[in-house]
């Protein structure tokens, strides 16, 4: 099936040059855009009902400075995001039949300040920095109604229409770090090439949530905040002249240069270190001939899809292999059947050390 959803963008702004080095600017805009793809089609390729455009009203103002050695920008923004449905919609189950719906009344307010600068230390070396301080919160509470394939309200066993409510007012928007600090060094050995290394600190990163969980005693409950973390990235580029009028830019990037793992999972990483330390001590005791009980190595990793269970399992398998507690360091994931008809449990080898 095809679904055509109209949208449009209106933007305007003004810039005033105070002098050769300083200027101020002001922008406003209005956007009406289609929702994300998974708020238009579900995972069964069925269209959601009552699809409505997301609407964004934005105001921005700022100041810029430009000189031979220093350039800097400072701006503030205030963005009202109207009808920003939960990613993938929400689901209820009635008589083991799932019903999905978009929450068209979810609104959010994004506001904050940003600053960036670049200072030329030498003709070839530039020091850069950025600060982004945001305050993004949901501002809505609403009622959700569910409809069947015939566009009739879904009812329960006693004939009442099923209605769900949520209250997300004051809850922080998830899926992005609202506070960022970063510095970088850019080196240009020639006029056609550059190398850039950047370090960024991320904080105020809140998790997403199921809107329908924010009701009753949990109304307005704040989302879990991921512990702050840092990443280092490396970028490089080279520009070729193909003809006097045509050039080719080649850019190369290594994100997360130091290969940081389990970013944000501070309690999990702490627990892994504790288990590894206990096993290491147990191994040293055995090597010294000190008797000790066999450590219990049974573990259970639980959580929603995409929360890192398999990643943590692979990490633990590698630690157990390196300490000599298991002969292989690979991980098998298996399906557990509750039916007596299933004689075998199919497993998939996810790899690892051998």
XYZ file of C-alpha atoms in Angstrom:
354
model
C 0.000 0.000 0.000
C 0.982 3.597 -0.599
C 0.277 6.521 1.714
C 0.839 10.095 0.589
C 1.028 12.575 3.432
C 1.290 16.260 2.591
C 3.673 18.545 4.428
C 5.250 21.963 4.138
C 7.863 24.254 5.670
C 7.763 28.014 6.190
C 10.909 29.790 7.375
C 12.039 33.356 7.577
C 14.674 35.326 9.397
C 16.675 38.499 9.651
C 20.388 39.187 10.099
C 21.963 42.482 11.154
C 25.699 43.163 10.762
C 26.742 45.381 13.651
C 30.180 45.864 12.101
C 32.739 43.811 10.171
C 33.211 41.392 13.083
C 29.829 41.163 14.816
C 26.302 40.256 13.758
C 23.005 39.199 15.330
C 20.252 37.082 13.790
C 16.682 35.976 14.418
C 14.781 33.115 12.748
C 11.260 31.732 12.989
C 9.737 28.704 11.293
C 6.737 26.443 11.051
C 6.917 22.841 9.824
C 4.138 20.360 9.105
C 5.669 16.971 8.374
C 4.675 13.332 8.126
C 5.274 11.157 11.206
C 8.114 8.637 11.278
C 7.646 5.595 9.039
C 6.861 3.279 11.956
C 4.078 5.634 13.005
C 2.517 5.269 9.549
C 2.944 1.508 8.965
C 3.229 -1.065 11.740
C 5.497 -4.139 11.574
C 2.759 -6.040 9.718
C 2.719 -3.347 7.010
C -0.704 -2.215 8.172
C -1.538 1.477 8.163
C -2.145 3.192 11.473
C -5.519 4.872 11.765
C -5.999 8.600 12.159
C -2.492 9.541 11.008
C -1.829 13.206 11.698
C 1.135 15.390 10.801
C 3.681 16.503 13.349
C 3.814 20.289 13.690
C 6.854 22.259 14.788
C 6.924 25.934 15.756
C 10.442 27.275 16.253
C 12.014 30.572 17.304
C 15.776 31.130 17.363
C 18.022 34.101 18.015
C 21.736 34.515 18.319
C 25.015 36.351 17.964
C 28.114 35.650 15.843
C 31.674 36.939 15.897
C 34.223 36.577 13.099
C 37.860 37.670 13.065
C 41.088 36.441 11.536
C 41.880 34.112 14.436
C 38.581 33.571 16.256
C 35.031 32.713 15.211
C 32.189 32.086 17.657
C 28.424 31.583 17.674
C 25.910 31.849 20.505
C 22.224 31.110 20.041
C 19.094 30.256 21.978
C 16.075 28.310 20.724
C 12.477 27.670 21.744
C 10.715 24.894 19.819
C 7.162 23.714 20.391
C 6.663 20.213 18.964
C 2.946 19.445 18.562
C 1.682 15.904 17.980
C 4.938 14.012 18.375
C 3.654 10.413 18.674
C 5.521 7.761 20.620
C 7.959 5.901 18.357
C 6.043 2.958 16.870
C 2.785 3.843 18.633
C 1.352 2.028 21.650
C -0.225 -1.417 21.924
C -2.898 -3.040 24.055
C -3.958 -6.690 23.962
C -7.568 -7.872 24.221
C -8.257 -11.626 24.138
C -4.665 -12.116 22.883
C -5.358 -9.803 19.921
C -3.019 -6.764 19.771
C -4.375 -3.349 18.871
C -2.001 -0.496 17.996
C -2.604 3.230 17.961
C -0.740 6.508 17.632
C -0.994 9.010 20.450
C -1.634 12.162 18.468
C -1.824 14.411 21.523
C 1.806 14.089 22.651
C 3.404 17.530 22.679
C 6.901 18.549 23.738
C 8.814 21.755 24.391
C 12.486 21.931 23.388
C 14.466 24.940 24.558
C 18.090 25.675 25.284
C 21.272 27.537 24.418
C 24.218 26.532 22.247
C 27.698 27.945 21.795
C 30.587 26.970 19.548
C 33.935 28.549 18.715
C 37.082 27.986 16.683
C 40.431 29.587 17.530
C 43.321 29.424 15.081
C 46.434 28.553 17.088
C 48.649 28.470 13.999
C 48.084 28.554 10.260
C 47.570 24.790 10.335
C 46.184 24.040 13.804
C 42.758 25.105 15.100
C 41.237 24.576 18.543
C 37.434 24.139 18.551
C 34.831 23.828 21.282
C 31.092 23.489 21.760
C 28.534 23.671 24.573
C 24.899 22.650 24.241
C 22.527 22.994 27.210
C 18.990 21.800 26.558
C 15.787 21.436 28.528
C 13.385 19.207 26.582
C 10.189 18.069 28.270
C 6.840 16.593 27.359
C 3.926 18.935 28.015
C 0.895 16.720 27.402
C -1.569 14.334 28.977
C -4.354 12.738 26.970
C -6.740 9.836 26.386
C -6.124 7.109 23.805
C -8.889 5.207 22.010
C -8.365 1.998 20.026
C -10.249 0.868 16.906
C -10.529 -2.472 15.095
C -10.143 -3.155 11.359
C -13.709 -1.958 10.759
C -12.980 1.331 12.513
C -15.157 0.361 15.452
C -14.060 1.079 19.048
C -12.380 -1.881 20.759
C -14.516 -3.093 23.679
C -13.787 -5.325 26.662
C -15.619 -8.464 27.807
C -18.480 -6.501 29.369
C -19.018 -4.245 26.380
C -17.209 -1.119 27.582
C -14.996 0.844 25.224
C -11.319 0.422 26.073
C -9.746 3.766 26.848
C -6.169 4.343 28.008
C -4.799 7.519 29.549
C -1.335 8.934 30.041
C 0.206 11.933 31.785
C 3.699 12.864 30.586
C 3.714 16.506 31.681
C 7.155 17.490 32.924
C 8.809 14.209 31.869
C 12.087 14.717 29.984
C 12.225 13.794 26.304
C 14.428 10.741 25.694
C 16.673 9.355 22.965
C 19.213 12.234 22.896
C 21.710 13.833 25.275
C 20.373 17.225 26.301
C 23.749 18.408 27.640
C 26.951 18.210 25.584
C 30.450 19.622 26.013
C 33.099 19.051 23.386
C 36.570 20.094 22.302
C 38.512 19.235 19.183
C 41.776 19.923 17.391
C 41.852 20.285 13.607
C 45.196 20.006 11.801
C 45.593 20.866 8.111
C 48.986 19.654 6.848
C 48.120 20.948 3.372
C 45.396 23.137 1.925
C 43.698 19.980 0.595
C 43.756 17.786 3.705
C 42.847 17.769 7.373
C 42.813 15.613 10.506
C 40.446 16.265 13.391
C 40.140 14.582 16.780
C 37.149 15.397 18.951
C 36.146 14.496 22.500
C 32.552 14.962 23.662
C 30.929 14.650 27.080
C 27.265 13.599 27.068
C 24.861 14.085 29.961
C 21.129 14.454 30.718
C 20.343 11.554 28.389
C 16.940 10.144 29.333
C 15.423 6.851 28.242
C 12.292 6.497 26.146
C 9.148 5.167 27.804
C 5.781 3.603 27.149
C 3.301 6.496 27.449
C 0.562 4.190 28.755
C 2.752 3.389 31.772
C 2.395 7.015 32.918
C -1.032 6.801 34.503
C -2.489 6.569 37.971
C 0.268 6.621 40.606
C 2.898 6.736 37.866
C 1.493 9.872 36.197
C 4.349 12.277 35.436
C 7.007 9.789 36.573
C 10.460 10.832 35.371
C 12.335 8.572 32.956
C 15.592 6.861 33.878
C 18.633 9.024 33.135
C 21.594 7.272 31.549
C 24.873 7.958 33.408
C 27.097 10.560 31.758
C 29.714 9.268 29.321
C 32.444 10.471 26.969
C 33.384 9.513 23.413
C 36.365 10.344 21.190
C 36.014 10.522 17.395
C 38.582 10.866 14.624
C 37.910 12.535 11.275
C 40.052 13.113 8.198
C 39.574 14.332 4.668
C 41.318 15.009 1.383
C 40.256 17.081 -1.623
C 41.270 16.114 -5.180
C 41.152 18.393 -8.219
C 39.651 16.401 -11.071
C 39.410 19.313 -13.477
C 39.863 23.077 -13.041
C 36.143 23.297 -12.193
C 35.500 19.954 -10.478
C 36.825 18.615 -7.190
C 36.342 15.383 -5.265
C 36.135 15.359 -1.461
C 36.975 12.134 0.392
C 36.094 12.048 4.081
C 36.955 9.396 6.643
C 35.627 9.029 10.187
C 36.144 6.660 13.117
C 33.398 7.149 15.664
C 34.024 5.954 19.220
C 37.754 5.709 18.542
C 38.554 4.028 21.882
C 35.798 1.448 21.341
C 33.880 2.254 24.503
C 31.473 -0.592 25.294
C 28.170 -0.647 27.175
C 27.940 3.135 27.022
C 25.643 4.379 29.768
C 25.273 0.976 31.494
C 27.272 1.970 34.567
C 25.609 -0.485 37.013
C 26.057 -3.348 34.540
C 29.732 -2.555 33.970
C 30.292 -2.300 37.730
C 28.681 -5.710 38.275
C 30.785 -7.295 35.513
C 33.958 -5.949 37.153
C 32.862 -7.343 40.534
C 32.188 -10.811 39.077
C 35.501 -10.784 37.179
C 37.390 -9.772 40.346
C 35.768 -12.561 42.417
C 36.576 -15.155 39.748
C 40.163 -13.928 39.484
C 40.643 -14.249 43.244
C 39.097 -17.740 43.167
C 41.533 -18.755 40.421
C 44.524 -17.411 42.409
C 43.388 -19.353 45.497
C 43.199 -22.554 43.456
C 46.671 -21.960 41.994
C 48.013 -21.600 45.561
C 46.348 -24.832 46.627
C 43.756 -23.150 48.821
C 40.494 -25.038 48.703
C 37.352 -23.091 47.884
C 33.821 -23.870 46.795
C 33.054 -23.827 43.122
C 31.685 -20.392 42.203
C 28.131 -20.299 40.873
C 28.266 -19.248 37.225
C 24.576 -19.334 36.428
C 23.390 -15.934 35.202
C 20.151 -14.467 33.899
C 20.004 -11.421 31.626
C 16.538 -9.904 31.393
C 15.130 -6.810 29.739
C 13.285 -5.481 26.744
C 14.605 -5.995 23.185
C 17.581 -3.805 22.376
C 18.721 -3.237 25.969
C 22.056 -5.047 25.569
C 21.372 -8.518 26.984
C 23.257 -10.318 24.189
C 26.135 -7.815 24.324
C 26.554 -8.318 28.073
C 26.301 -12.097 27.621
C 29.099 -12.066 25.034
C 31.248 -9.960 27.359
C 30.738 -12.381 30.258
C 31.462 -15.385 27.998
C 34.760 -13.784 26.974
C 35.728 -13.073 30.611
C 34.917 -16.646 31.706
C 36.927 -18.017 28.770
C 39.994 -15.855 29.513
C 39.916 -16.907 33.190
C 39.721 -20.582 32.202
C 36.273 -21.346 33.611
C 34.873 -22.432 30.229
C 36.611 -24.083 27.275
C 34.916 -21.913 24.665
C 34.024 -18.238 24.767
C 31.164 -18.208 22.292
C 27.522 -17.560 23.147
C 24.470 -19.596 22.194
C 21.014 -18.058 22.197
C 18.184 -20.580 22.452
C 14.410 -20.563 22.147
C 12.624 -22.132 25.110
C 9.407 -23.967 24.296
C 6.761 -24.638 26.932
C 4.932 -27.184 24.757
C 5.628 -30.879 25.315
C 5.558 -31.325 21.529
C 8.921 -29.589 21.185
C 11.639 -32.235 21.597
C 14.575 -30.021 20.747
C 15.468 -26.462 21.708
C 16.884 -24.687 18.632
C 19.962 -22.616 19.349
C 21.938 -20.057 17.361
C 25.682 -19.585 17.803
C 26.402 -15.853 18.127
C 30.162 -16.295 17.939
C 32.937 -15.169 20.238
C 36.256 -16.682 21.292
C 36.896 -20.328 20.439
